[in-house]
Each structure stands twice: as structure tokens, then as C-alpha cells.
mmCIF file of N, CA and C in Angstrom:
data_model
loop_
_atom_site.group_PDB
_atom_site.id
_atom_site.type_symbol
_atom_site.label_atom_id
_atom_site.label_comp_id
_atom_site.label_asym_id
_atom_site.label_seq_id
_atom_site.Cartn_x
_atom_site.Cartn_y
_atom_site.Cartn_z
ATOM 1 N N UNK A 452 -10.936 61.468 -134.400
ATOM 2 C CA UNK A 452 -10.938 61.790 -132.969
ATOM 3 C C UNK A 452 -11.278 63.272 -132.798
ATOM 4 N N UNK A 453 -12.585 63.416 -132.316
ATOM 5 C CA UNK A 453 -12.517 65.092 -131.640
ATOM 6 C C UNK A 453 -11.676 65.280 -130.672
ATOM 7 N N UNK A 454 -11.533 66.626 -131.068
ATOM 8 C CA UNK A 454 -10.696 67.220 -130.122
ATOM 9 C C UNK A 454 -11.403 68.596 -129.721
ATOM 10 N N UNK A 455 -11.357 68.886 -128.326
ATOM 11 C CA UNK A 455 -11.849 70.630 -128.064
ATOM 12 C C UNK A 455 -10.605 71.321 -127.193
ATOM 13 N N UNK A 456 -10.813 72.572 -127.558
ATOM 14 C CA UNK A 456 -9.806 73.193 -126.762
ATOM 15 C C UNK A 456 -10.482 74.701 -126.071
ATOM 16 N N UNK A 457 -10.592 75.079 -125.137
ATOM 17 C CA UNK A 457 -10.989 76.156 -124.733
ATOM 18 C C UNK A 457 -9.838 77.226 -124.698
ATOM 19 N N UNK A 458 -10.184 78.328 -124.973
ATOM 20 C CA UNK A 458 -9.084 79.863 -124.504
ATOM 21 C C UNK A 458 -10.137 80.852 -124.333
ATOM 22 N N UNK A 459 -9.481 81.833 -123.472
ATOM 23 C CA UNK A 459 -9.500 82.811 -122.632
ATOM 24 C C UNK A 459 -8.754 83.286 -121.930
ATOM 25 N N UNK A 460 -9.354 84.501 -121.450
ATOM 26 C CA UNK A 460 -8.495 84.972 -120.314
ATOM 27 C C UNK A 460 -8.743 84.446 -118.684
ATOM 28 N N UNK A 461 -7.752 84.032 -117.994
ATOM 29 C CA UNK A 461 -7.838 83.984 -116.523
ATOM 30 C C UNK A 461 -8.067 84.491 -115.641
ATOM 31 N N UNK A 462 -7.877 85.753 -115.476
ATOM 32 C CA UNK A 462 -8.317 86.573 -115.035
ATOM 33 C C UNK A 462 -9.589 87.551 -115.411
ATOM 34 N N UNK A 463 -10.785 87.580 -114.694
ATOM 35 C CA UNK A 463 -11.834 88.338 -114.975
ATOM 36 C C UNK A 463 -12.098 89.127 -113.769
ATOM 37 N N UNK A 464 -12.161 90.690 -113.515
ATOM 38 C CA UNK A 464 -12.866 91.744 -112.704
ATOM 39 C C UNK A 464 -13.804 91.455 -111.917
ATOM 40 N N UNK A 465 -14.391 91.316 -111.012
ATOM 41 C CA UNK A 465 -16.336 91.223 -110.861
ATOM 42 C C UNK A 465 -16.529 92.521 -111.568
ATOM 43 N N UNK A 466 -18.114 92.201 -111.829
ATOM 44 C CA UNK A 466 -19.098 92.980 -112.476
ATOM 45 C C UNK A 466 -18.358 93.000 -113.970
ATOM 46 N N UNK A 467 -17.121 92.123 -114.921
ATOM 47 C CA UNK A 467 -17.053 92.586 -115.931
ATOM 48 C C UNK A 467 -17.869 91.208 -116.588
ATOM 49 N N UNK A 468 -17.550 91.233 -117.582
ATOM 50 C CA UNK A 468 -17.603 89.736 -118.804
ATOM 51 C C UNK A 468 -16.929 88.880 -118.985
ATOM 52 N N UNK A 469 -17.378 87.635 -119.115
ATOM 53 C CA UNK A 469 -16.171 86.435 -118.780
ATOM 54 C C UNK A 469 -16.182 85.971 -120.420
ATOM 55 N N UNK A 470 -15.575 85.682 -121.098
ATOM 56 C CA UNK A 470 -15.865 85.444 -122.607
ATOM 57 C C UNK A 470 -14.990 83.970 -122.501
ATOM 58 N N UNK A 471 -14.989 82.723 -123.300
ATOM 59 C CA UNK A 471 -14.215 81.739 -123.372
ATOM 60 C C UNK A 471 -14.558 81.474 -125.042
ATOM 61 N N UNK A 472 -13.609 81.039 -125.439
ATOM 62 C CA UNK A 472 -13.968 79.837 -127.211
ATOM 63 C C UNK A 472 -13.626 78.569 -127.058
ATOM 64 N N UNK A 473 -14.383 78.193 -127.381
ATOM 65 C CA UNK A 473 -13.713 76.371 -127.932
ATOM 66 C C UNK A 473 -13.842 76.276 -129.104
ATOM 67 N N UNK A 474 -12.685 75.684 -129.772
ATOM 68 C CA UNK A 474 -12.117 75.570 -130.965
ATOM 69 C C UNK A 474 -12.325 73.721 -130.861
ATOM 70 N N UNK A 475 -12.969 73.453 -132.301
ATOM 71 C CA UNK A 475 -13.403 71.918 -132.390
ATOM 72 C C UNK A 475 -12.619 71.371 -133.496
ATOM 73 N N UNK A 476 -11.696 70.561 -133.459
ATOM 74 C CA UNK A 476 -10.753 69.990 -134.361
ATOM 75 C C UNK A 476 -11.598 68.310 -135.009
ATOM 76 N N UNK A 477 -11.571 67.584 -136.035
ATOM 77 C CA UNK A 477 -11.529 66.675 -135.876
ATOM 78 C C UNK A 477 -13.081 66.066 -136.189
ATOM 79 N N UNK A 478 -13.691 67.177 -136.061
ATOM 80 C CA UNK A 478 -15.497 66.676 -136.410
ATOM 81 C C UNK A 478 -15.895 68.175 -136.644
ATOM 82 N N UNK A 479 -17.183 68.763 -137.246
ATOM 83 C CA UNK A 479 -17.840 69.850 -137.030
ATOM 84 C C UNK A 479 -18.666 70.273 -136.436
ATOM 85 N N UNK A 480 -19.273 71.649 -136.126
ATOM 86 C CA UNK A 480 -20.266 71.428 -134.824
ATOM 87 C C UNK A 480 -21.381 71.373 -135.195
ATOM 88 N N UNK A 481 -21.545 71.357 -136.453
ATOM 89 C CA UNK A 481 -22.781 71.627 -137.542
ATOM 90 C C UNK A 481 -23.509 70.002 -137.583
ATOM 91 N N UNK A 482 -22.533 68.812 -137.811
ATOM 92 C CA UNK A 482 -22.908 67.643 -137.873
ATOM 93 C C UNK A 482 -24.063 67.301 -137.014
ATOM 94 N N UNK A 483 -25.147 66.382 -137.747
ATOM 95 C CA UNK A 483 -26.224 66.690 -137.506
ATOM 96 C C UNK A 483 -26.286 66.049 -135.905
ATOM 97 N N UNK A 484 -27.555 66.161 -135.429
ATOM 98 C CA UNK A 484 -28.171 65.827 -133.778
ATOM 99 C C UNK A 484 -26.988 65.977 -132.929
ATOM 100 N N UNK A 485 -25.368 66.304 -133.465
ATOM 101 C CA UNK A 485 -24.690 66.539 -132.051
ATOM 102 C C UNK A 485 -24.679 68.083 -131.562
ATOM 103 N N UNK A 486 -24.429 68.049 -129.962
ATOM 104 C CA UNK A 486 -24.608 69.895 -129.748
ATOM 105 C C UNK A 486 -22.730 69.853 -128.852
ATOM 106 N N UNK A 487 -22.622 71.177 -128.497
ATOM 107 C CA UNK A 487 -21.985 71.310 -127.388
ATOM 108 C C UNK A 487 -22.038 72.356 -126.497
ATOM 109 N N UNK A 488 -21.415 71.786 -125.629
ATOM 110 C CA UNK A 488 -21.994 72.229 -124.158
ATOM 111 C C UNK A 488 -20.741 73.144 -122.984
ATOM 112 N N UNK A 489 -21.185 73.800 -122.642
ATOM 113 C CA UNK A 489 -20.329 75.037 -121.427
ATOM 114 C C UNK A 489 -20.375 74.585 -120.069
ATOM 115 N N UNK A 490 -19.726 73.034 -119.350
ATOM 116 C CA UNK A 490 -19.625 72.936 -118.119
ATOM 117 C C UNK A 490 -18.972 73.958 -117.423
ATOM 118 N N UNK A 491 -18.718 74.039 -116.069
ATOM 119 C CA UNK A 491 -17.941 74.467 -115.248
ATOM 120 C C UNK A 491 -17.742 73.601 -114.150
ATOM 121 N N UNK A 492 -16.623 73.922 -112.618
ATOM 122 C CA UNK A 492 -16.649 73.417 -111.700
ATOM 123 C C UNK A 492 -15.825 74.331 -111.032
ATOM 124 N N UNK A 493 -16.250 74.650 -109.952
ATOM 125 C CA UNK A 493 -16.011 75.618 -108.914
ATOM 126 C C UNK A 493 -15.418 74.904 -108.072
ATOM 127 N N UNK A 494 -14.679 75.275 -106.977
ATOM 128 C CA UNK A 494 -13.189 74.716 -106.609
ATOM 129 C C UNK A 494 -14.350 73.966 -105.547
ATOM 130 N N UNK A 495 -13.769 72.599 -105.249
ATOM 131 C CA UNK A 495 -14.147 71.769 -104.320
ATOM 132 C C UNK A 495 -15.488 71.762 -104.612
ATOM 133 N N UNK A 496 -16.610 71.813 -105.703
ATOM 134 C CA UNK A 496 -17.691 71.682 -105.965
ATOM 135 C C UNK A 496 -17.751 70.793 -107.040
ATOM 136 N N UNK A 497 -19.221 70.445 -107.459
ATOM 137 C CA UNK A 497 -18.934 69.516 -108.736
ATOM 138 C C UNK A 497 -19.451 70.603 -110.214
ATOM 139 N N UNK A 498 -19.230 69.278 -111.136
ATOM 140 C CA UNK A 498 -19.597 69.689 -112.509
ATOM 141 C C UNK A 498 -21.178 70.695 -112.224
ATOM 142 N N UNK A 499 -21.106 71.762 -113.344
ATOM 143 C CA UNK A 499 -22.541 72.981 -113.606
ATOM 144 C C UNK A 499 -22.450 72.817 -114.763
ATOM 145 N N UNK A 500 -23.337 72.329 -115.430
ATOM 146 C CA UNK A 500 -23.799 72.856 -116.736
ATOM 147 C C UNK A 500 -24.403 74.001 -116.966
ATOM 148 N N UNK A 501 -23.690 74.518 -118.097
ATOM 149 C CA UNK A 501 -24.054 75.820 -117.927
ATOM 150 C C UNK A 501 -24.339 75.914 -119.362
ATOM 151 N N UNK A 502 -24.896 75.655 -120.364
ATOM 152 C CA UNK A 502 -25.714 75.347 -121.601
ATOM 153 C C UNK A 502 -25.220 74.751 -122.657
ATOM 154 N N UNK A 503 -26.080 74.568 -123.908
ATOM 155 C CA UNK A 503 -25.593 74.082 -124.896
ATOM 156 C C UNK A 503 -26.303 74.905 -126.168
ATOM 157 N N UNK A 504 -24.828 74.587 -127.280
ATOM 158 C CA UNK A 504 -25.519 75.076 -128.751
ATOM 159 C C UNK A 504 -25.706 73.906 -129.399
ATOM 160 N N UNK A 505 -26.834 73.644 -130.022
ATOM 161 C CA UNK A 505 -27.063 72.463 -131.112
ATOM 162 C C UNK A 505 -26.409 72.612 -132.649
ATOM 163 N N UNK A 506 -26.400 71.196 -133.363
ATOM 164 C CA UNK A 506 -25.982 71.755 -134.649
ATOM 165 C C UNK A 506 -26.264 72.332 -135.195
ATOM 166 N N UNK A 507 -27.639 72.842 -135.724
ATOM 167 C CA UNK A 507 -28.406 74.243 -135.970
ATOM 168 C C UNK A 507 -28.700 75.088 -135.190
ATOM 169 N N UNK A 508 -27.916 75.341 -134.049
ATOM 170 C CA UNK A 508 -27.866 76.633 -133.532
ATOM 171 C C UNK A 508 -28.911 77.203 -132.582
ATOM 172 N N UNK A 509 -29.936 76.467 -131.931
ATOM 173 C CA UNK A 509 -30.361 76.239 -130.779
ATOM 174 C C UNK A 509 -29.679 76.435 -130.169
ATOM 175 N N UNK A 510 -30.029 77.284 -128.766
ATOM 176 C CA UNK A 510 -29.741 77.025 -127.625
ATOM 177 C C UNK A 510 -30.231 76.836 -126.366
ATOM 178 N N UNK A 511 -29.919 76.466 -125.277
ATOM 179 C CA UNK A 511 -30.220 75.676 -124.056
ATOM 180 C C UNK A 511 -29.211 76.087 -122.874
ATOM 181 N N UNK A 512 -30.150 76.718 -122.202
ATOM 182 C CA UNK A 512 -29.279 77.117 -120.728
ATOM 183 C C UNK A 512 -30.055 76.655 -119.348
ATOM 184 N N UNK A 513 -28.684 76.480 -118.708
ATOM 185 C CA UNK A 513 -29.292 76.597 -117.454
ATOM 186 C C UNK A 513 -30.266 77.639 -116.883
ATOM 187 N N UNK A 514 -31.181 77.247 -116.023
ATOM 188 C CA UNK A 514 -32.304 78.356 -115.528
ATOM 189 C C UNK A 514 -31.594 79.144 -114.209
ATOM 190 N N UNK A 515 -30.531 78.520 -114.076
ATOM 191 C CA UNK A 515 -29.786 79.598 -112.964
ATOM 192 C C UNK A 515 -28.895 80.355 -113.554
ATOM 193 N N UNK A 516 -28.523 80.215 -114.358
ATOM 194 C CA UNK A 516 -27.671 81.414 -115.254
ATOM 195 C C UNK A 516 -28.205 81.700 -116.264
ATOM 196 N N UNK A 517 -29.215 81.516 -116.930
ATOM 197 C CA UNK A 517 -30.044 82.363 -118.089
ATOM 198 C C UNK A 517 -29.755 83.195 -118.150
ATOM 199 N N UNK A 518 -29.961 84.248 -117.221
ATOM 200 C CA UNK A 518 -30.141 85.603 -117.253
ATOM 201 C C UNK A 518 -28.804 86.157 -117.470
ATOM 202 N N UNK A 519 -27.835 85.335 -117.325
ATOM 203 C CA UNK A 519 -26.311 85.980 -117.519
ATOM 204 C C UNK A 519 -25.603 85.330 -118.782
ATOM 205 N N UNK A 520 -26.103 84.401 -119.268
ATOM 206 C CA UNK A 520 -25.439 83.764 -120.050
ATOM 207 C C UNK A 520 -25.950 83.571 -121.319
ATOM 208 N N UNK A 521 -24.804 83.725 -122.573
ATOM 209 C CA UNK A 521 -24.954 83.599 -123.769
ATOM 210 C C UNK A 521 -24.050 82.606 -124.748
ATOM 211 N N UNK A 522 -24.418 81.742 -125.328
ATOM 212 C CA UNK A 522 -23.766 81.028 -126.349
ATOM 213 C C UNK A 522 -24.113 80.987 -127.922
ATOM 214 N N UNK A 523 -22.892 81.148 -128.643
ATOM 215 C CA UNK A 523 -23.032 81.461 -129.658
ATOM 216 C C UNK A 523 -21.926 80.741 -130.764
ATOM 217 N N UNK A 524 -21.857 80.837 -131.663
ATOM 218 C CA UNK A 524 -21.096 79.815 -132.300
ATOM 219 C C UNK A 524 -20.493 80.581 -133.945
ATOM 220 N N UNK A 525 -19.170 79.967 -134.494
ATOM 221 C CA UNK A 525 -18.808 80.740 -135.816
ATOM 222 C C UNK A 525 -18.478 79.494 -136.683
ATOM 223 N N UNK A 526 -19.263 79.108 -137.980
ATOM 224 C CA UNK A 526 -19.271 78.002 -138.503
ATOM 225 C C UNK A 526 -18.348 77.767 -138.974
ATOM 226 N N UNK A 527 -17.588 78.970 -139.637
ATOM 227 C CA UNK A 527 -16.356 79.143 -140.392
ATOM 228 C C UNK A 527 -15.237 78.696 -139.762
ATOM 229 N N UNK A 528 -15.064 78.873 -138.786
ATOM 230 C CA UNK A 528 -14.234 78.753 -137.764
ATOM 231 C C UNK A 528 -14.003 77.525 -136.982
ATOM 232 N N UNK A 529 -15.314 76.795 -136.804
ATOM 233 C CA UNK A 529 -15.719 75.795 -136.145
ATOM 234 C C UNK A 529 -15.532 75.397 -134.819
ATOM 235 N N UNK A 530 -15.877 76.777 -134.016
ATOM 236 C CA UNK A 530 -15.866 77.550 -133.183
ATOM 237 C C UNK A 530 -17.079 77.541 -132.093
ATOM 238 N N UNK A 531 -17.493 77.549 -130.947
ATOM 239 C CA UNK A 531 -18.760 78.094 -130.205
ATOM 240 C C UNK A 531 -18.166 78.299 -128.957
ATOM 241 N N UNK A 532 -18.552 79.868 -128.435
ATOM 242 C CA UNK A 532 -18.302 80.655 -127.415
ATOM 243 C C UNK A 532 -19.144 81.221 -126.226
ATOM 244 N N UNK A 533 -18.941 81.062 -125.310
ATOM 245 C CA UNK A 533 -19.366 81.225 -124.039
ATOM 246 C C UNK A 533 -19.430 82.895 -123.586
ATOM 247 N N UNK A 534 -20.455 83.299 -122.927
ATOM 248 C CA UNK A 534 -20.395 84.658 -122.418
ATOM 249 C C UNK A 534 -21.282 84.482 -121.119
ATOM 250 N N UNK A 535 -20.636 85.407 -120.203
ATOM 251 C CA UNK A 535 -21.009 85.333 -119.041
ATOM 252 C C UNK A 535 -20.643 86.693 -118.263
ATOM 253 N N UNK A 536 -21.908 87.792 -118.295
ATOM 254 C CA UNK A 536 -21.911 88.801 -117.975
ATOM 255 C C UNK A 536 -22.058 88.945 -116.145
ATOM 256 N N UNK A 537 -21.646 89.821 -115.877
ATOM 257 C CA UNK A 537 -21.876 90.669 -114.265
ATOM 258 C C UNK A 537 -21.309 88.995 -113.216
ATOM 259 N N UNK A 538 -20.072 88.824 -113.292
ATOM 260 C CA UNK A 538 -19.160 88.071 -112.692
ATOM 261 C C UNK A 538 -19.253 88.287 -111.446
ATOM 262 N N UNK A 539 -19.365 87.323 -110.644
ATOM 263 C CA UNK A 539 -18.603 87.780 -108.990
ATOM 264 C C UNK A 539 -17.233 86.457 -108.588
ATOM 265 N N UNK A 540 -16.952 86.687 -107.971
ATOM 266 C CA UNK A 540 -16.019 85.599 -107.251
ATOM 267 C C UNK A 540 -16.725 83.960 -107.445
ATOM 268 N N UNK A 541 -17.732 84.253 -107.226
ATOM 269 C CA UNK A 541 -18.619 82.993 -107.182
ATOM 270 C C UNK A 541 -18.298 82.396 -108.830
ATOM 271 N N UNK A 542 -18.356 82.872 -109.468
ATOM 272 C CA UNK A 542 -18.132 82.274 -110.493
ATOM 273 C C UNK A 542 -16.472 81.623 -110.801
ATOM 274 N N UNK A 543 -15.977 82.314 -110.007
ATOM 275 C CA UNK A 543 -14.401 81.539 -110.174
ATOM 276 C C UNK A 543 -14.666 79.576 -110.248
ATOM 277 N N UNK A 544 -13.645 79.091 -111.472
ATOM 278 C CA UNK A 544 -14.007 77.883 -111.771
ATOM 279 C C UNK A 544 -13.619 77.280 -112.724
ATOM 280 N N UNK A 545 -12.923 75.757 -112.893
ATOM 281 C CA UNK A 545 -12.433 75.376 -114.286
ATOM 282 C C UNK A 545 -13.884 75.442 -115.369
ATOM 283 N N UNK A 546 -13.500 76.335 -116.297
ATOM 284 C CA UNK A 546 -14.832 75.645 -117.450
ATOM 285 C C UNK A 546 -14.092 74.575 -118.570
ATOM 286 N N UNK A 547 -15.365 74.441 -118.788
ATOM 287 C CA UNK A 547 -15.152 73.109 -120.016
ATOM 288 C C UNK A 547 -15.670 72.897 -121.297
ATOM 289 N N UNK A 548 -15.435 72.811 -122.490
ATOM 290 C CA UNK A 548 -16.788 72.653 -123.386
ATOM 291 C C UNK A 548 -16.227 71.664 -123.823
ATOM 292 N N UNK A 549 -17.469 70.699 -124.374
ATOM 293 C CA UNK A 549 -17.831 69.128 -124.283
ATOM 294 C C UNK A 549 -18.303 69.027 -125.993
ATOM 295 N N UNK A 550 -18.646 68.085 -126.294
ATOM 296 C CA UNK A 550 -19.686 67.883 -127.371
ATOM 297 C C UNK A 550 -20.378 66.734 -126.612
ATOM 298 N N UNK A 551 -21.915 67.056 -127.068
ATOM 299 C CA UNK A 551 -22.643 66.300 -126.321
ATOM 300 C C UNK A 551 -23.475 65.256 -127.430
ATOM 301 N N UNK A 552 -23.129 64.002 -127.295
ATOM 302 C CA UNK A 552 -23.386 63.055 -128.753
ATOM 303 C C UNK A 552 -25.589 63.238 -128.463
ATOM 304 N N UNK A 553 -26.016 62.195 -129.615
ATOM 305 C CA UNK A 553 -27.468 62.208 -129.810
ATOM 306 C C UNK A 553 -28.031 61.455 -128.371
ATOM 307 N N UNK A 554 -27.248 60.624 -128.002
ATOM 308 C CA UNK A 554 -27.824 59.755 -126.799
ATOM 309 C C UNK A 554 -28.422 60.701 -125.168
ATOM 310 N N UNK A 555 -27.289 61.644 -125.371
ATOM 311 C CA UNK A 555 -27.628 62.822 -124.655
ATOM 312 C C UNK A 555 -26.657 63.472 -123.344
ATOM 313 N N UNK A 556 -25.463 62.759 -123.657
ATOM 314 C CA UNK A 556 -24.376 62.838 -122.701
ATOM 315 C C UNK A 556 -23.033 63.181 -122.834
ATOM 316 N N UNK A 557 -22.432 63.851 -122.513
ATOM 317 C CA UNK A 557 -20.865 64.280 -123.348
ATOM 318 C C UNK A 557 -20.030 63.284 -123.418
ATOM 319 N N UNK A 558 -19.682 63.390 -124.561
ATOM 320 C CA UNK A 558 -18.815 61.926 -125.087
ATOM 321 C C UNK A 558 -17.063 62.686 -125.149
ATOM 322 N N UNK A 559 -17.245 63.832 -125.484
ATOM 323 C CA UNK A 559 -15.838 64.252 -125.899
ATOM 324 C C UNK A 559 -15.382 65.652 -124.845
ATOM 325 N N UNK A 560 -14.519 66.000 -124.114
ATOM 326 C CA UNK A 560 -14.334 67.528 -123.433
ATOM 327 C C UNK A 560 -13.262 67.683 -123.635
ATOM 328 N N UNK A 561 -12.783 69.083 -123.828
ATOM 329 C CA UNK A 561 -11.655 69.921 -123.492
ATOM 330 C C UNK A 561 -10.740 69.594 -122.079
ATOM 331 N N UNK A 562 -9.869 70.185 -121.818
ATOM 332 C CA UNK A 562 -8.723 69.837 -121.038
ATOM 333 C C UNK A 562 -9.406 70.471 -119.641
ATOM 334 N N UNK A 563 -10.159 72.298 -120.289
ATOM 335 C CA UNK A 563 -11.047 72.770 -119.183
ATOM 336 C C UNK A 563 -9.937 73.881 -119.018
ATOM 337 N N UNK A 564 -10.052 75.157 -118.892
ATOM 338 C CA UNK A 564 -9.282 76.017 -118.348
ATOM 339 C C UNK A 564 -10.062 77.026 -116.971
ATOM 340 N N UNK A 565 -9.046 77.431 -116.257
ATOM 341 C CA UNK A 565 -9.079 78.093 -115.199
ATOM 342 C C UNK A 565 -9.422 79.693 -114.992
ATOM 343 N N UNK A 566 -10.923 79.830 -114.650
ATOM 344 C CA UNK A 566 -11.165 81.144 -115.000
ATOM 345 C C UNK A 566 -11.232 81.804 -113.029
ATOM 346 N N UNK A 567 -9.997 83.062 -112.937
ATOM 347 C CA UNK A 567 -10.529 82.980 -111.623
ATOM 348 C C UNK A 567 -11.367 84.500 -111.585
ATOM 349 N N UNK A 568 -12.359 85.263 -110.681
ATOM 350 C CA UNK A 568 -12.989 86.232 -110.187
ATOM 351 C C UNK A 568 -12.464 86.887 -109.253
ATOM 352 N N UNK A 569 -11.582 88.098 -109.811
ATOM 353 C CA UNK A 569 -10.698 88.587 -108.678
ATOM 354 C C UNK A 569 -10.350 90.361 -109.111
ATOM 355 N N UNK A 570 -10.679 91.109 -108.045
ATOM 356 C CA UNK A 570 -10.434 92.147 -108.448
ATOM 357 C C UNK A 570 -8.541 92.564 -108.198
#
């Protein structure tokens, strides 16, 4: 059974860096054709995908947050982390990271933690 778990901090500044990890129990992220993925959901809005790392370390972002966003991953660890530079309120939002199986859809997510944008 996978398991994911996200941590971070809850509180983020505007204009600072939003950083999150998900920690993958139970499978690796390396295993071949699966990736995982950085949802979010903003209060009373729906699910944002907001990219993915593949098992070799590809990545894939949204074209509305490209420019702010980075994912990256620690094999050792079995680990892949979210970054999300120059924050505003707007970004306040549960995130989530998923593993997303070969078929092309998330099969497994985290519980999702609560990131809010607040000076």
C-alpha cells in the first residue's frame, strides 16, 4: 500500500517561498512509468495541478505556474518537493501530492495539508 505524506510550514509571507515534501512510504518514486504530482485547492475552488516529477526525473508543470514553480526530488530519501516562489494570498490552499500510475491518473494522495498566504 502507498502511502504519501506532505509537511511544511502553514504559514507563508507574500512575496516569500512556499516549500512542501512528500515523503513516499510503501513503493519508490523511481519505479518505472509511475510519476508524482503537486495538486492544490484553494478554498471553495477545485483541484490545480500544479506539476509532476517522473521516475527518472522529468518534469511537467502547469503553464500557469511555470514561471514560479519548481519540483524536485531526493532518491535516498524517497522524497519529491514542491517550491513555489513570490506567494500572494491567492495561493492560500490545501496542497496535495499524489502518485500518478502509467494509465495517467492519480491512483494514490496524501491527506493534503493547509498552506495559508498571510502577512
Amino acid at each position: 500500500q502507498v502511502q504519501l505524506q506532505e509537511s511544511g510550514p502553514g504559514l507563508v509571507k507574500p512575496s516569500q517561498m512556499l516549500s512542501l515534501t512528500c515523503t513516499v512510504s510503501g513503493g519508490s518514486i523511481t519505479t518505472k512509468y509511475y510519476a508524482w504530482s503537486w495538486i492544490r485547492q484553494p478554498p471553495g475552488k477545485g483541484l490545480e495541478w500544479m506539476g509532476t516529477i517522473t521516475y527518472d526525473g522529468t518534469t511537467y508543470y502547469s503553464p500557469s505556474l511555470k514561471s514560479r514553480t519548481s519540483i524536485s526530488r531526493d532518491t535516498s530519501k524517497n522524497q519529491f518537493s514542491l517550491q513555489l516562489t513570490s506567494v500572494t494570498p491567492e495561493d492560500t490552499a490545501v496542497y496535495y501530492c499524489a502518485r500518478r500510475a502509467p494509465a495517467g491518473f492519480e491512483d494514490y494522495w496524501g491527506q493534503g495539508t493547509q498552506v495559508t498566504v498571510s502577512s
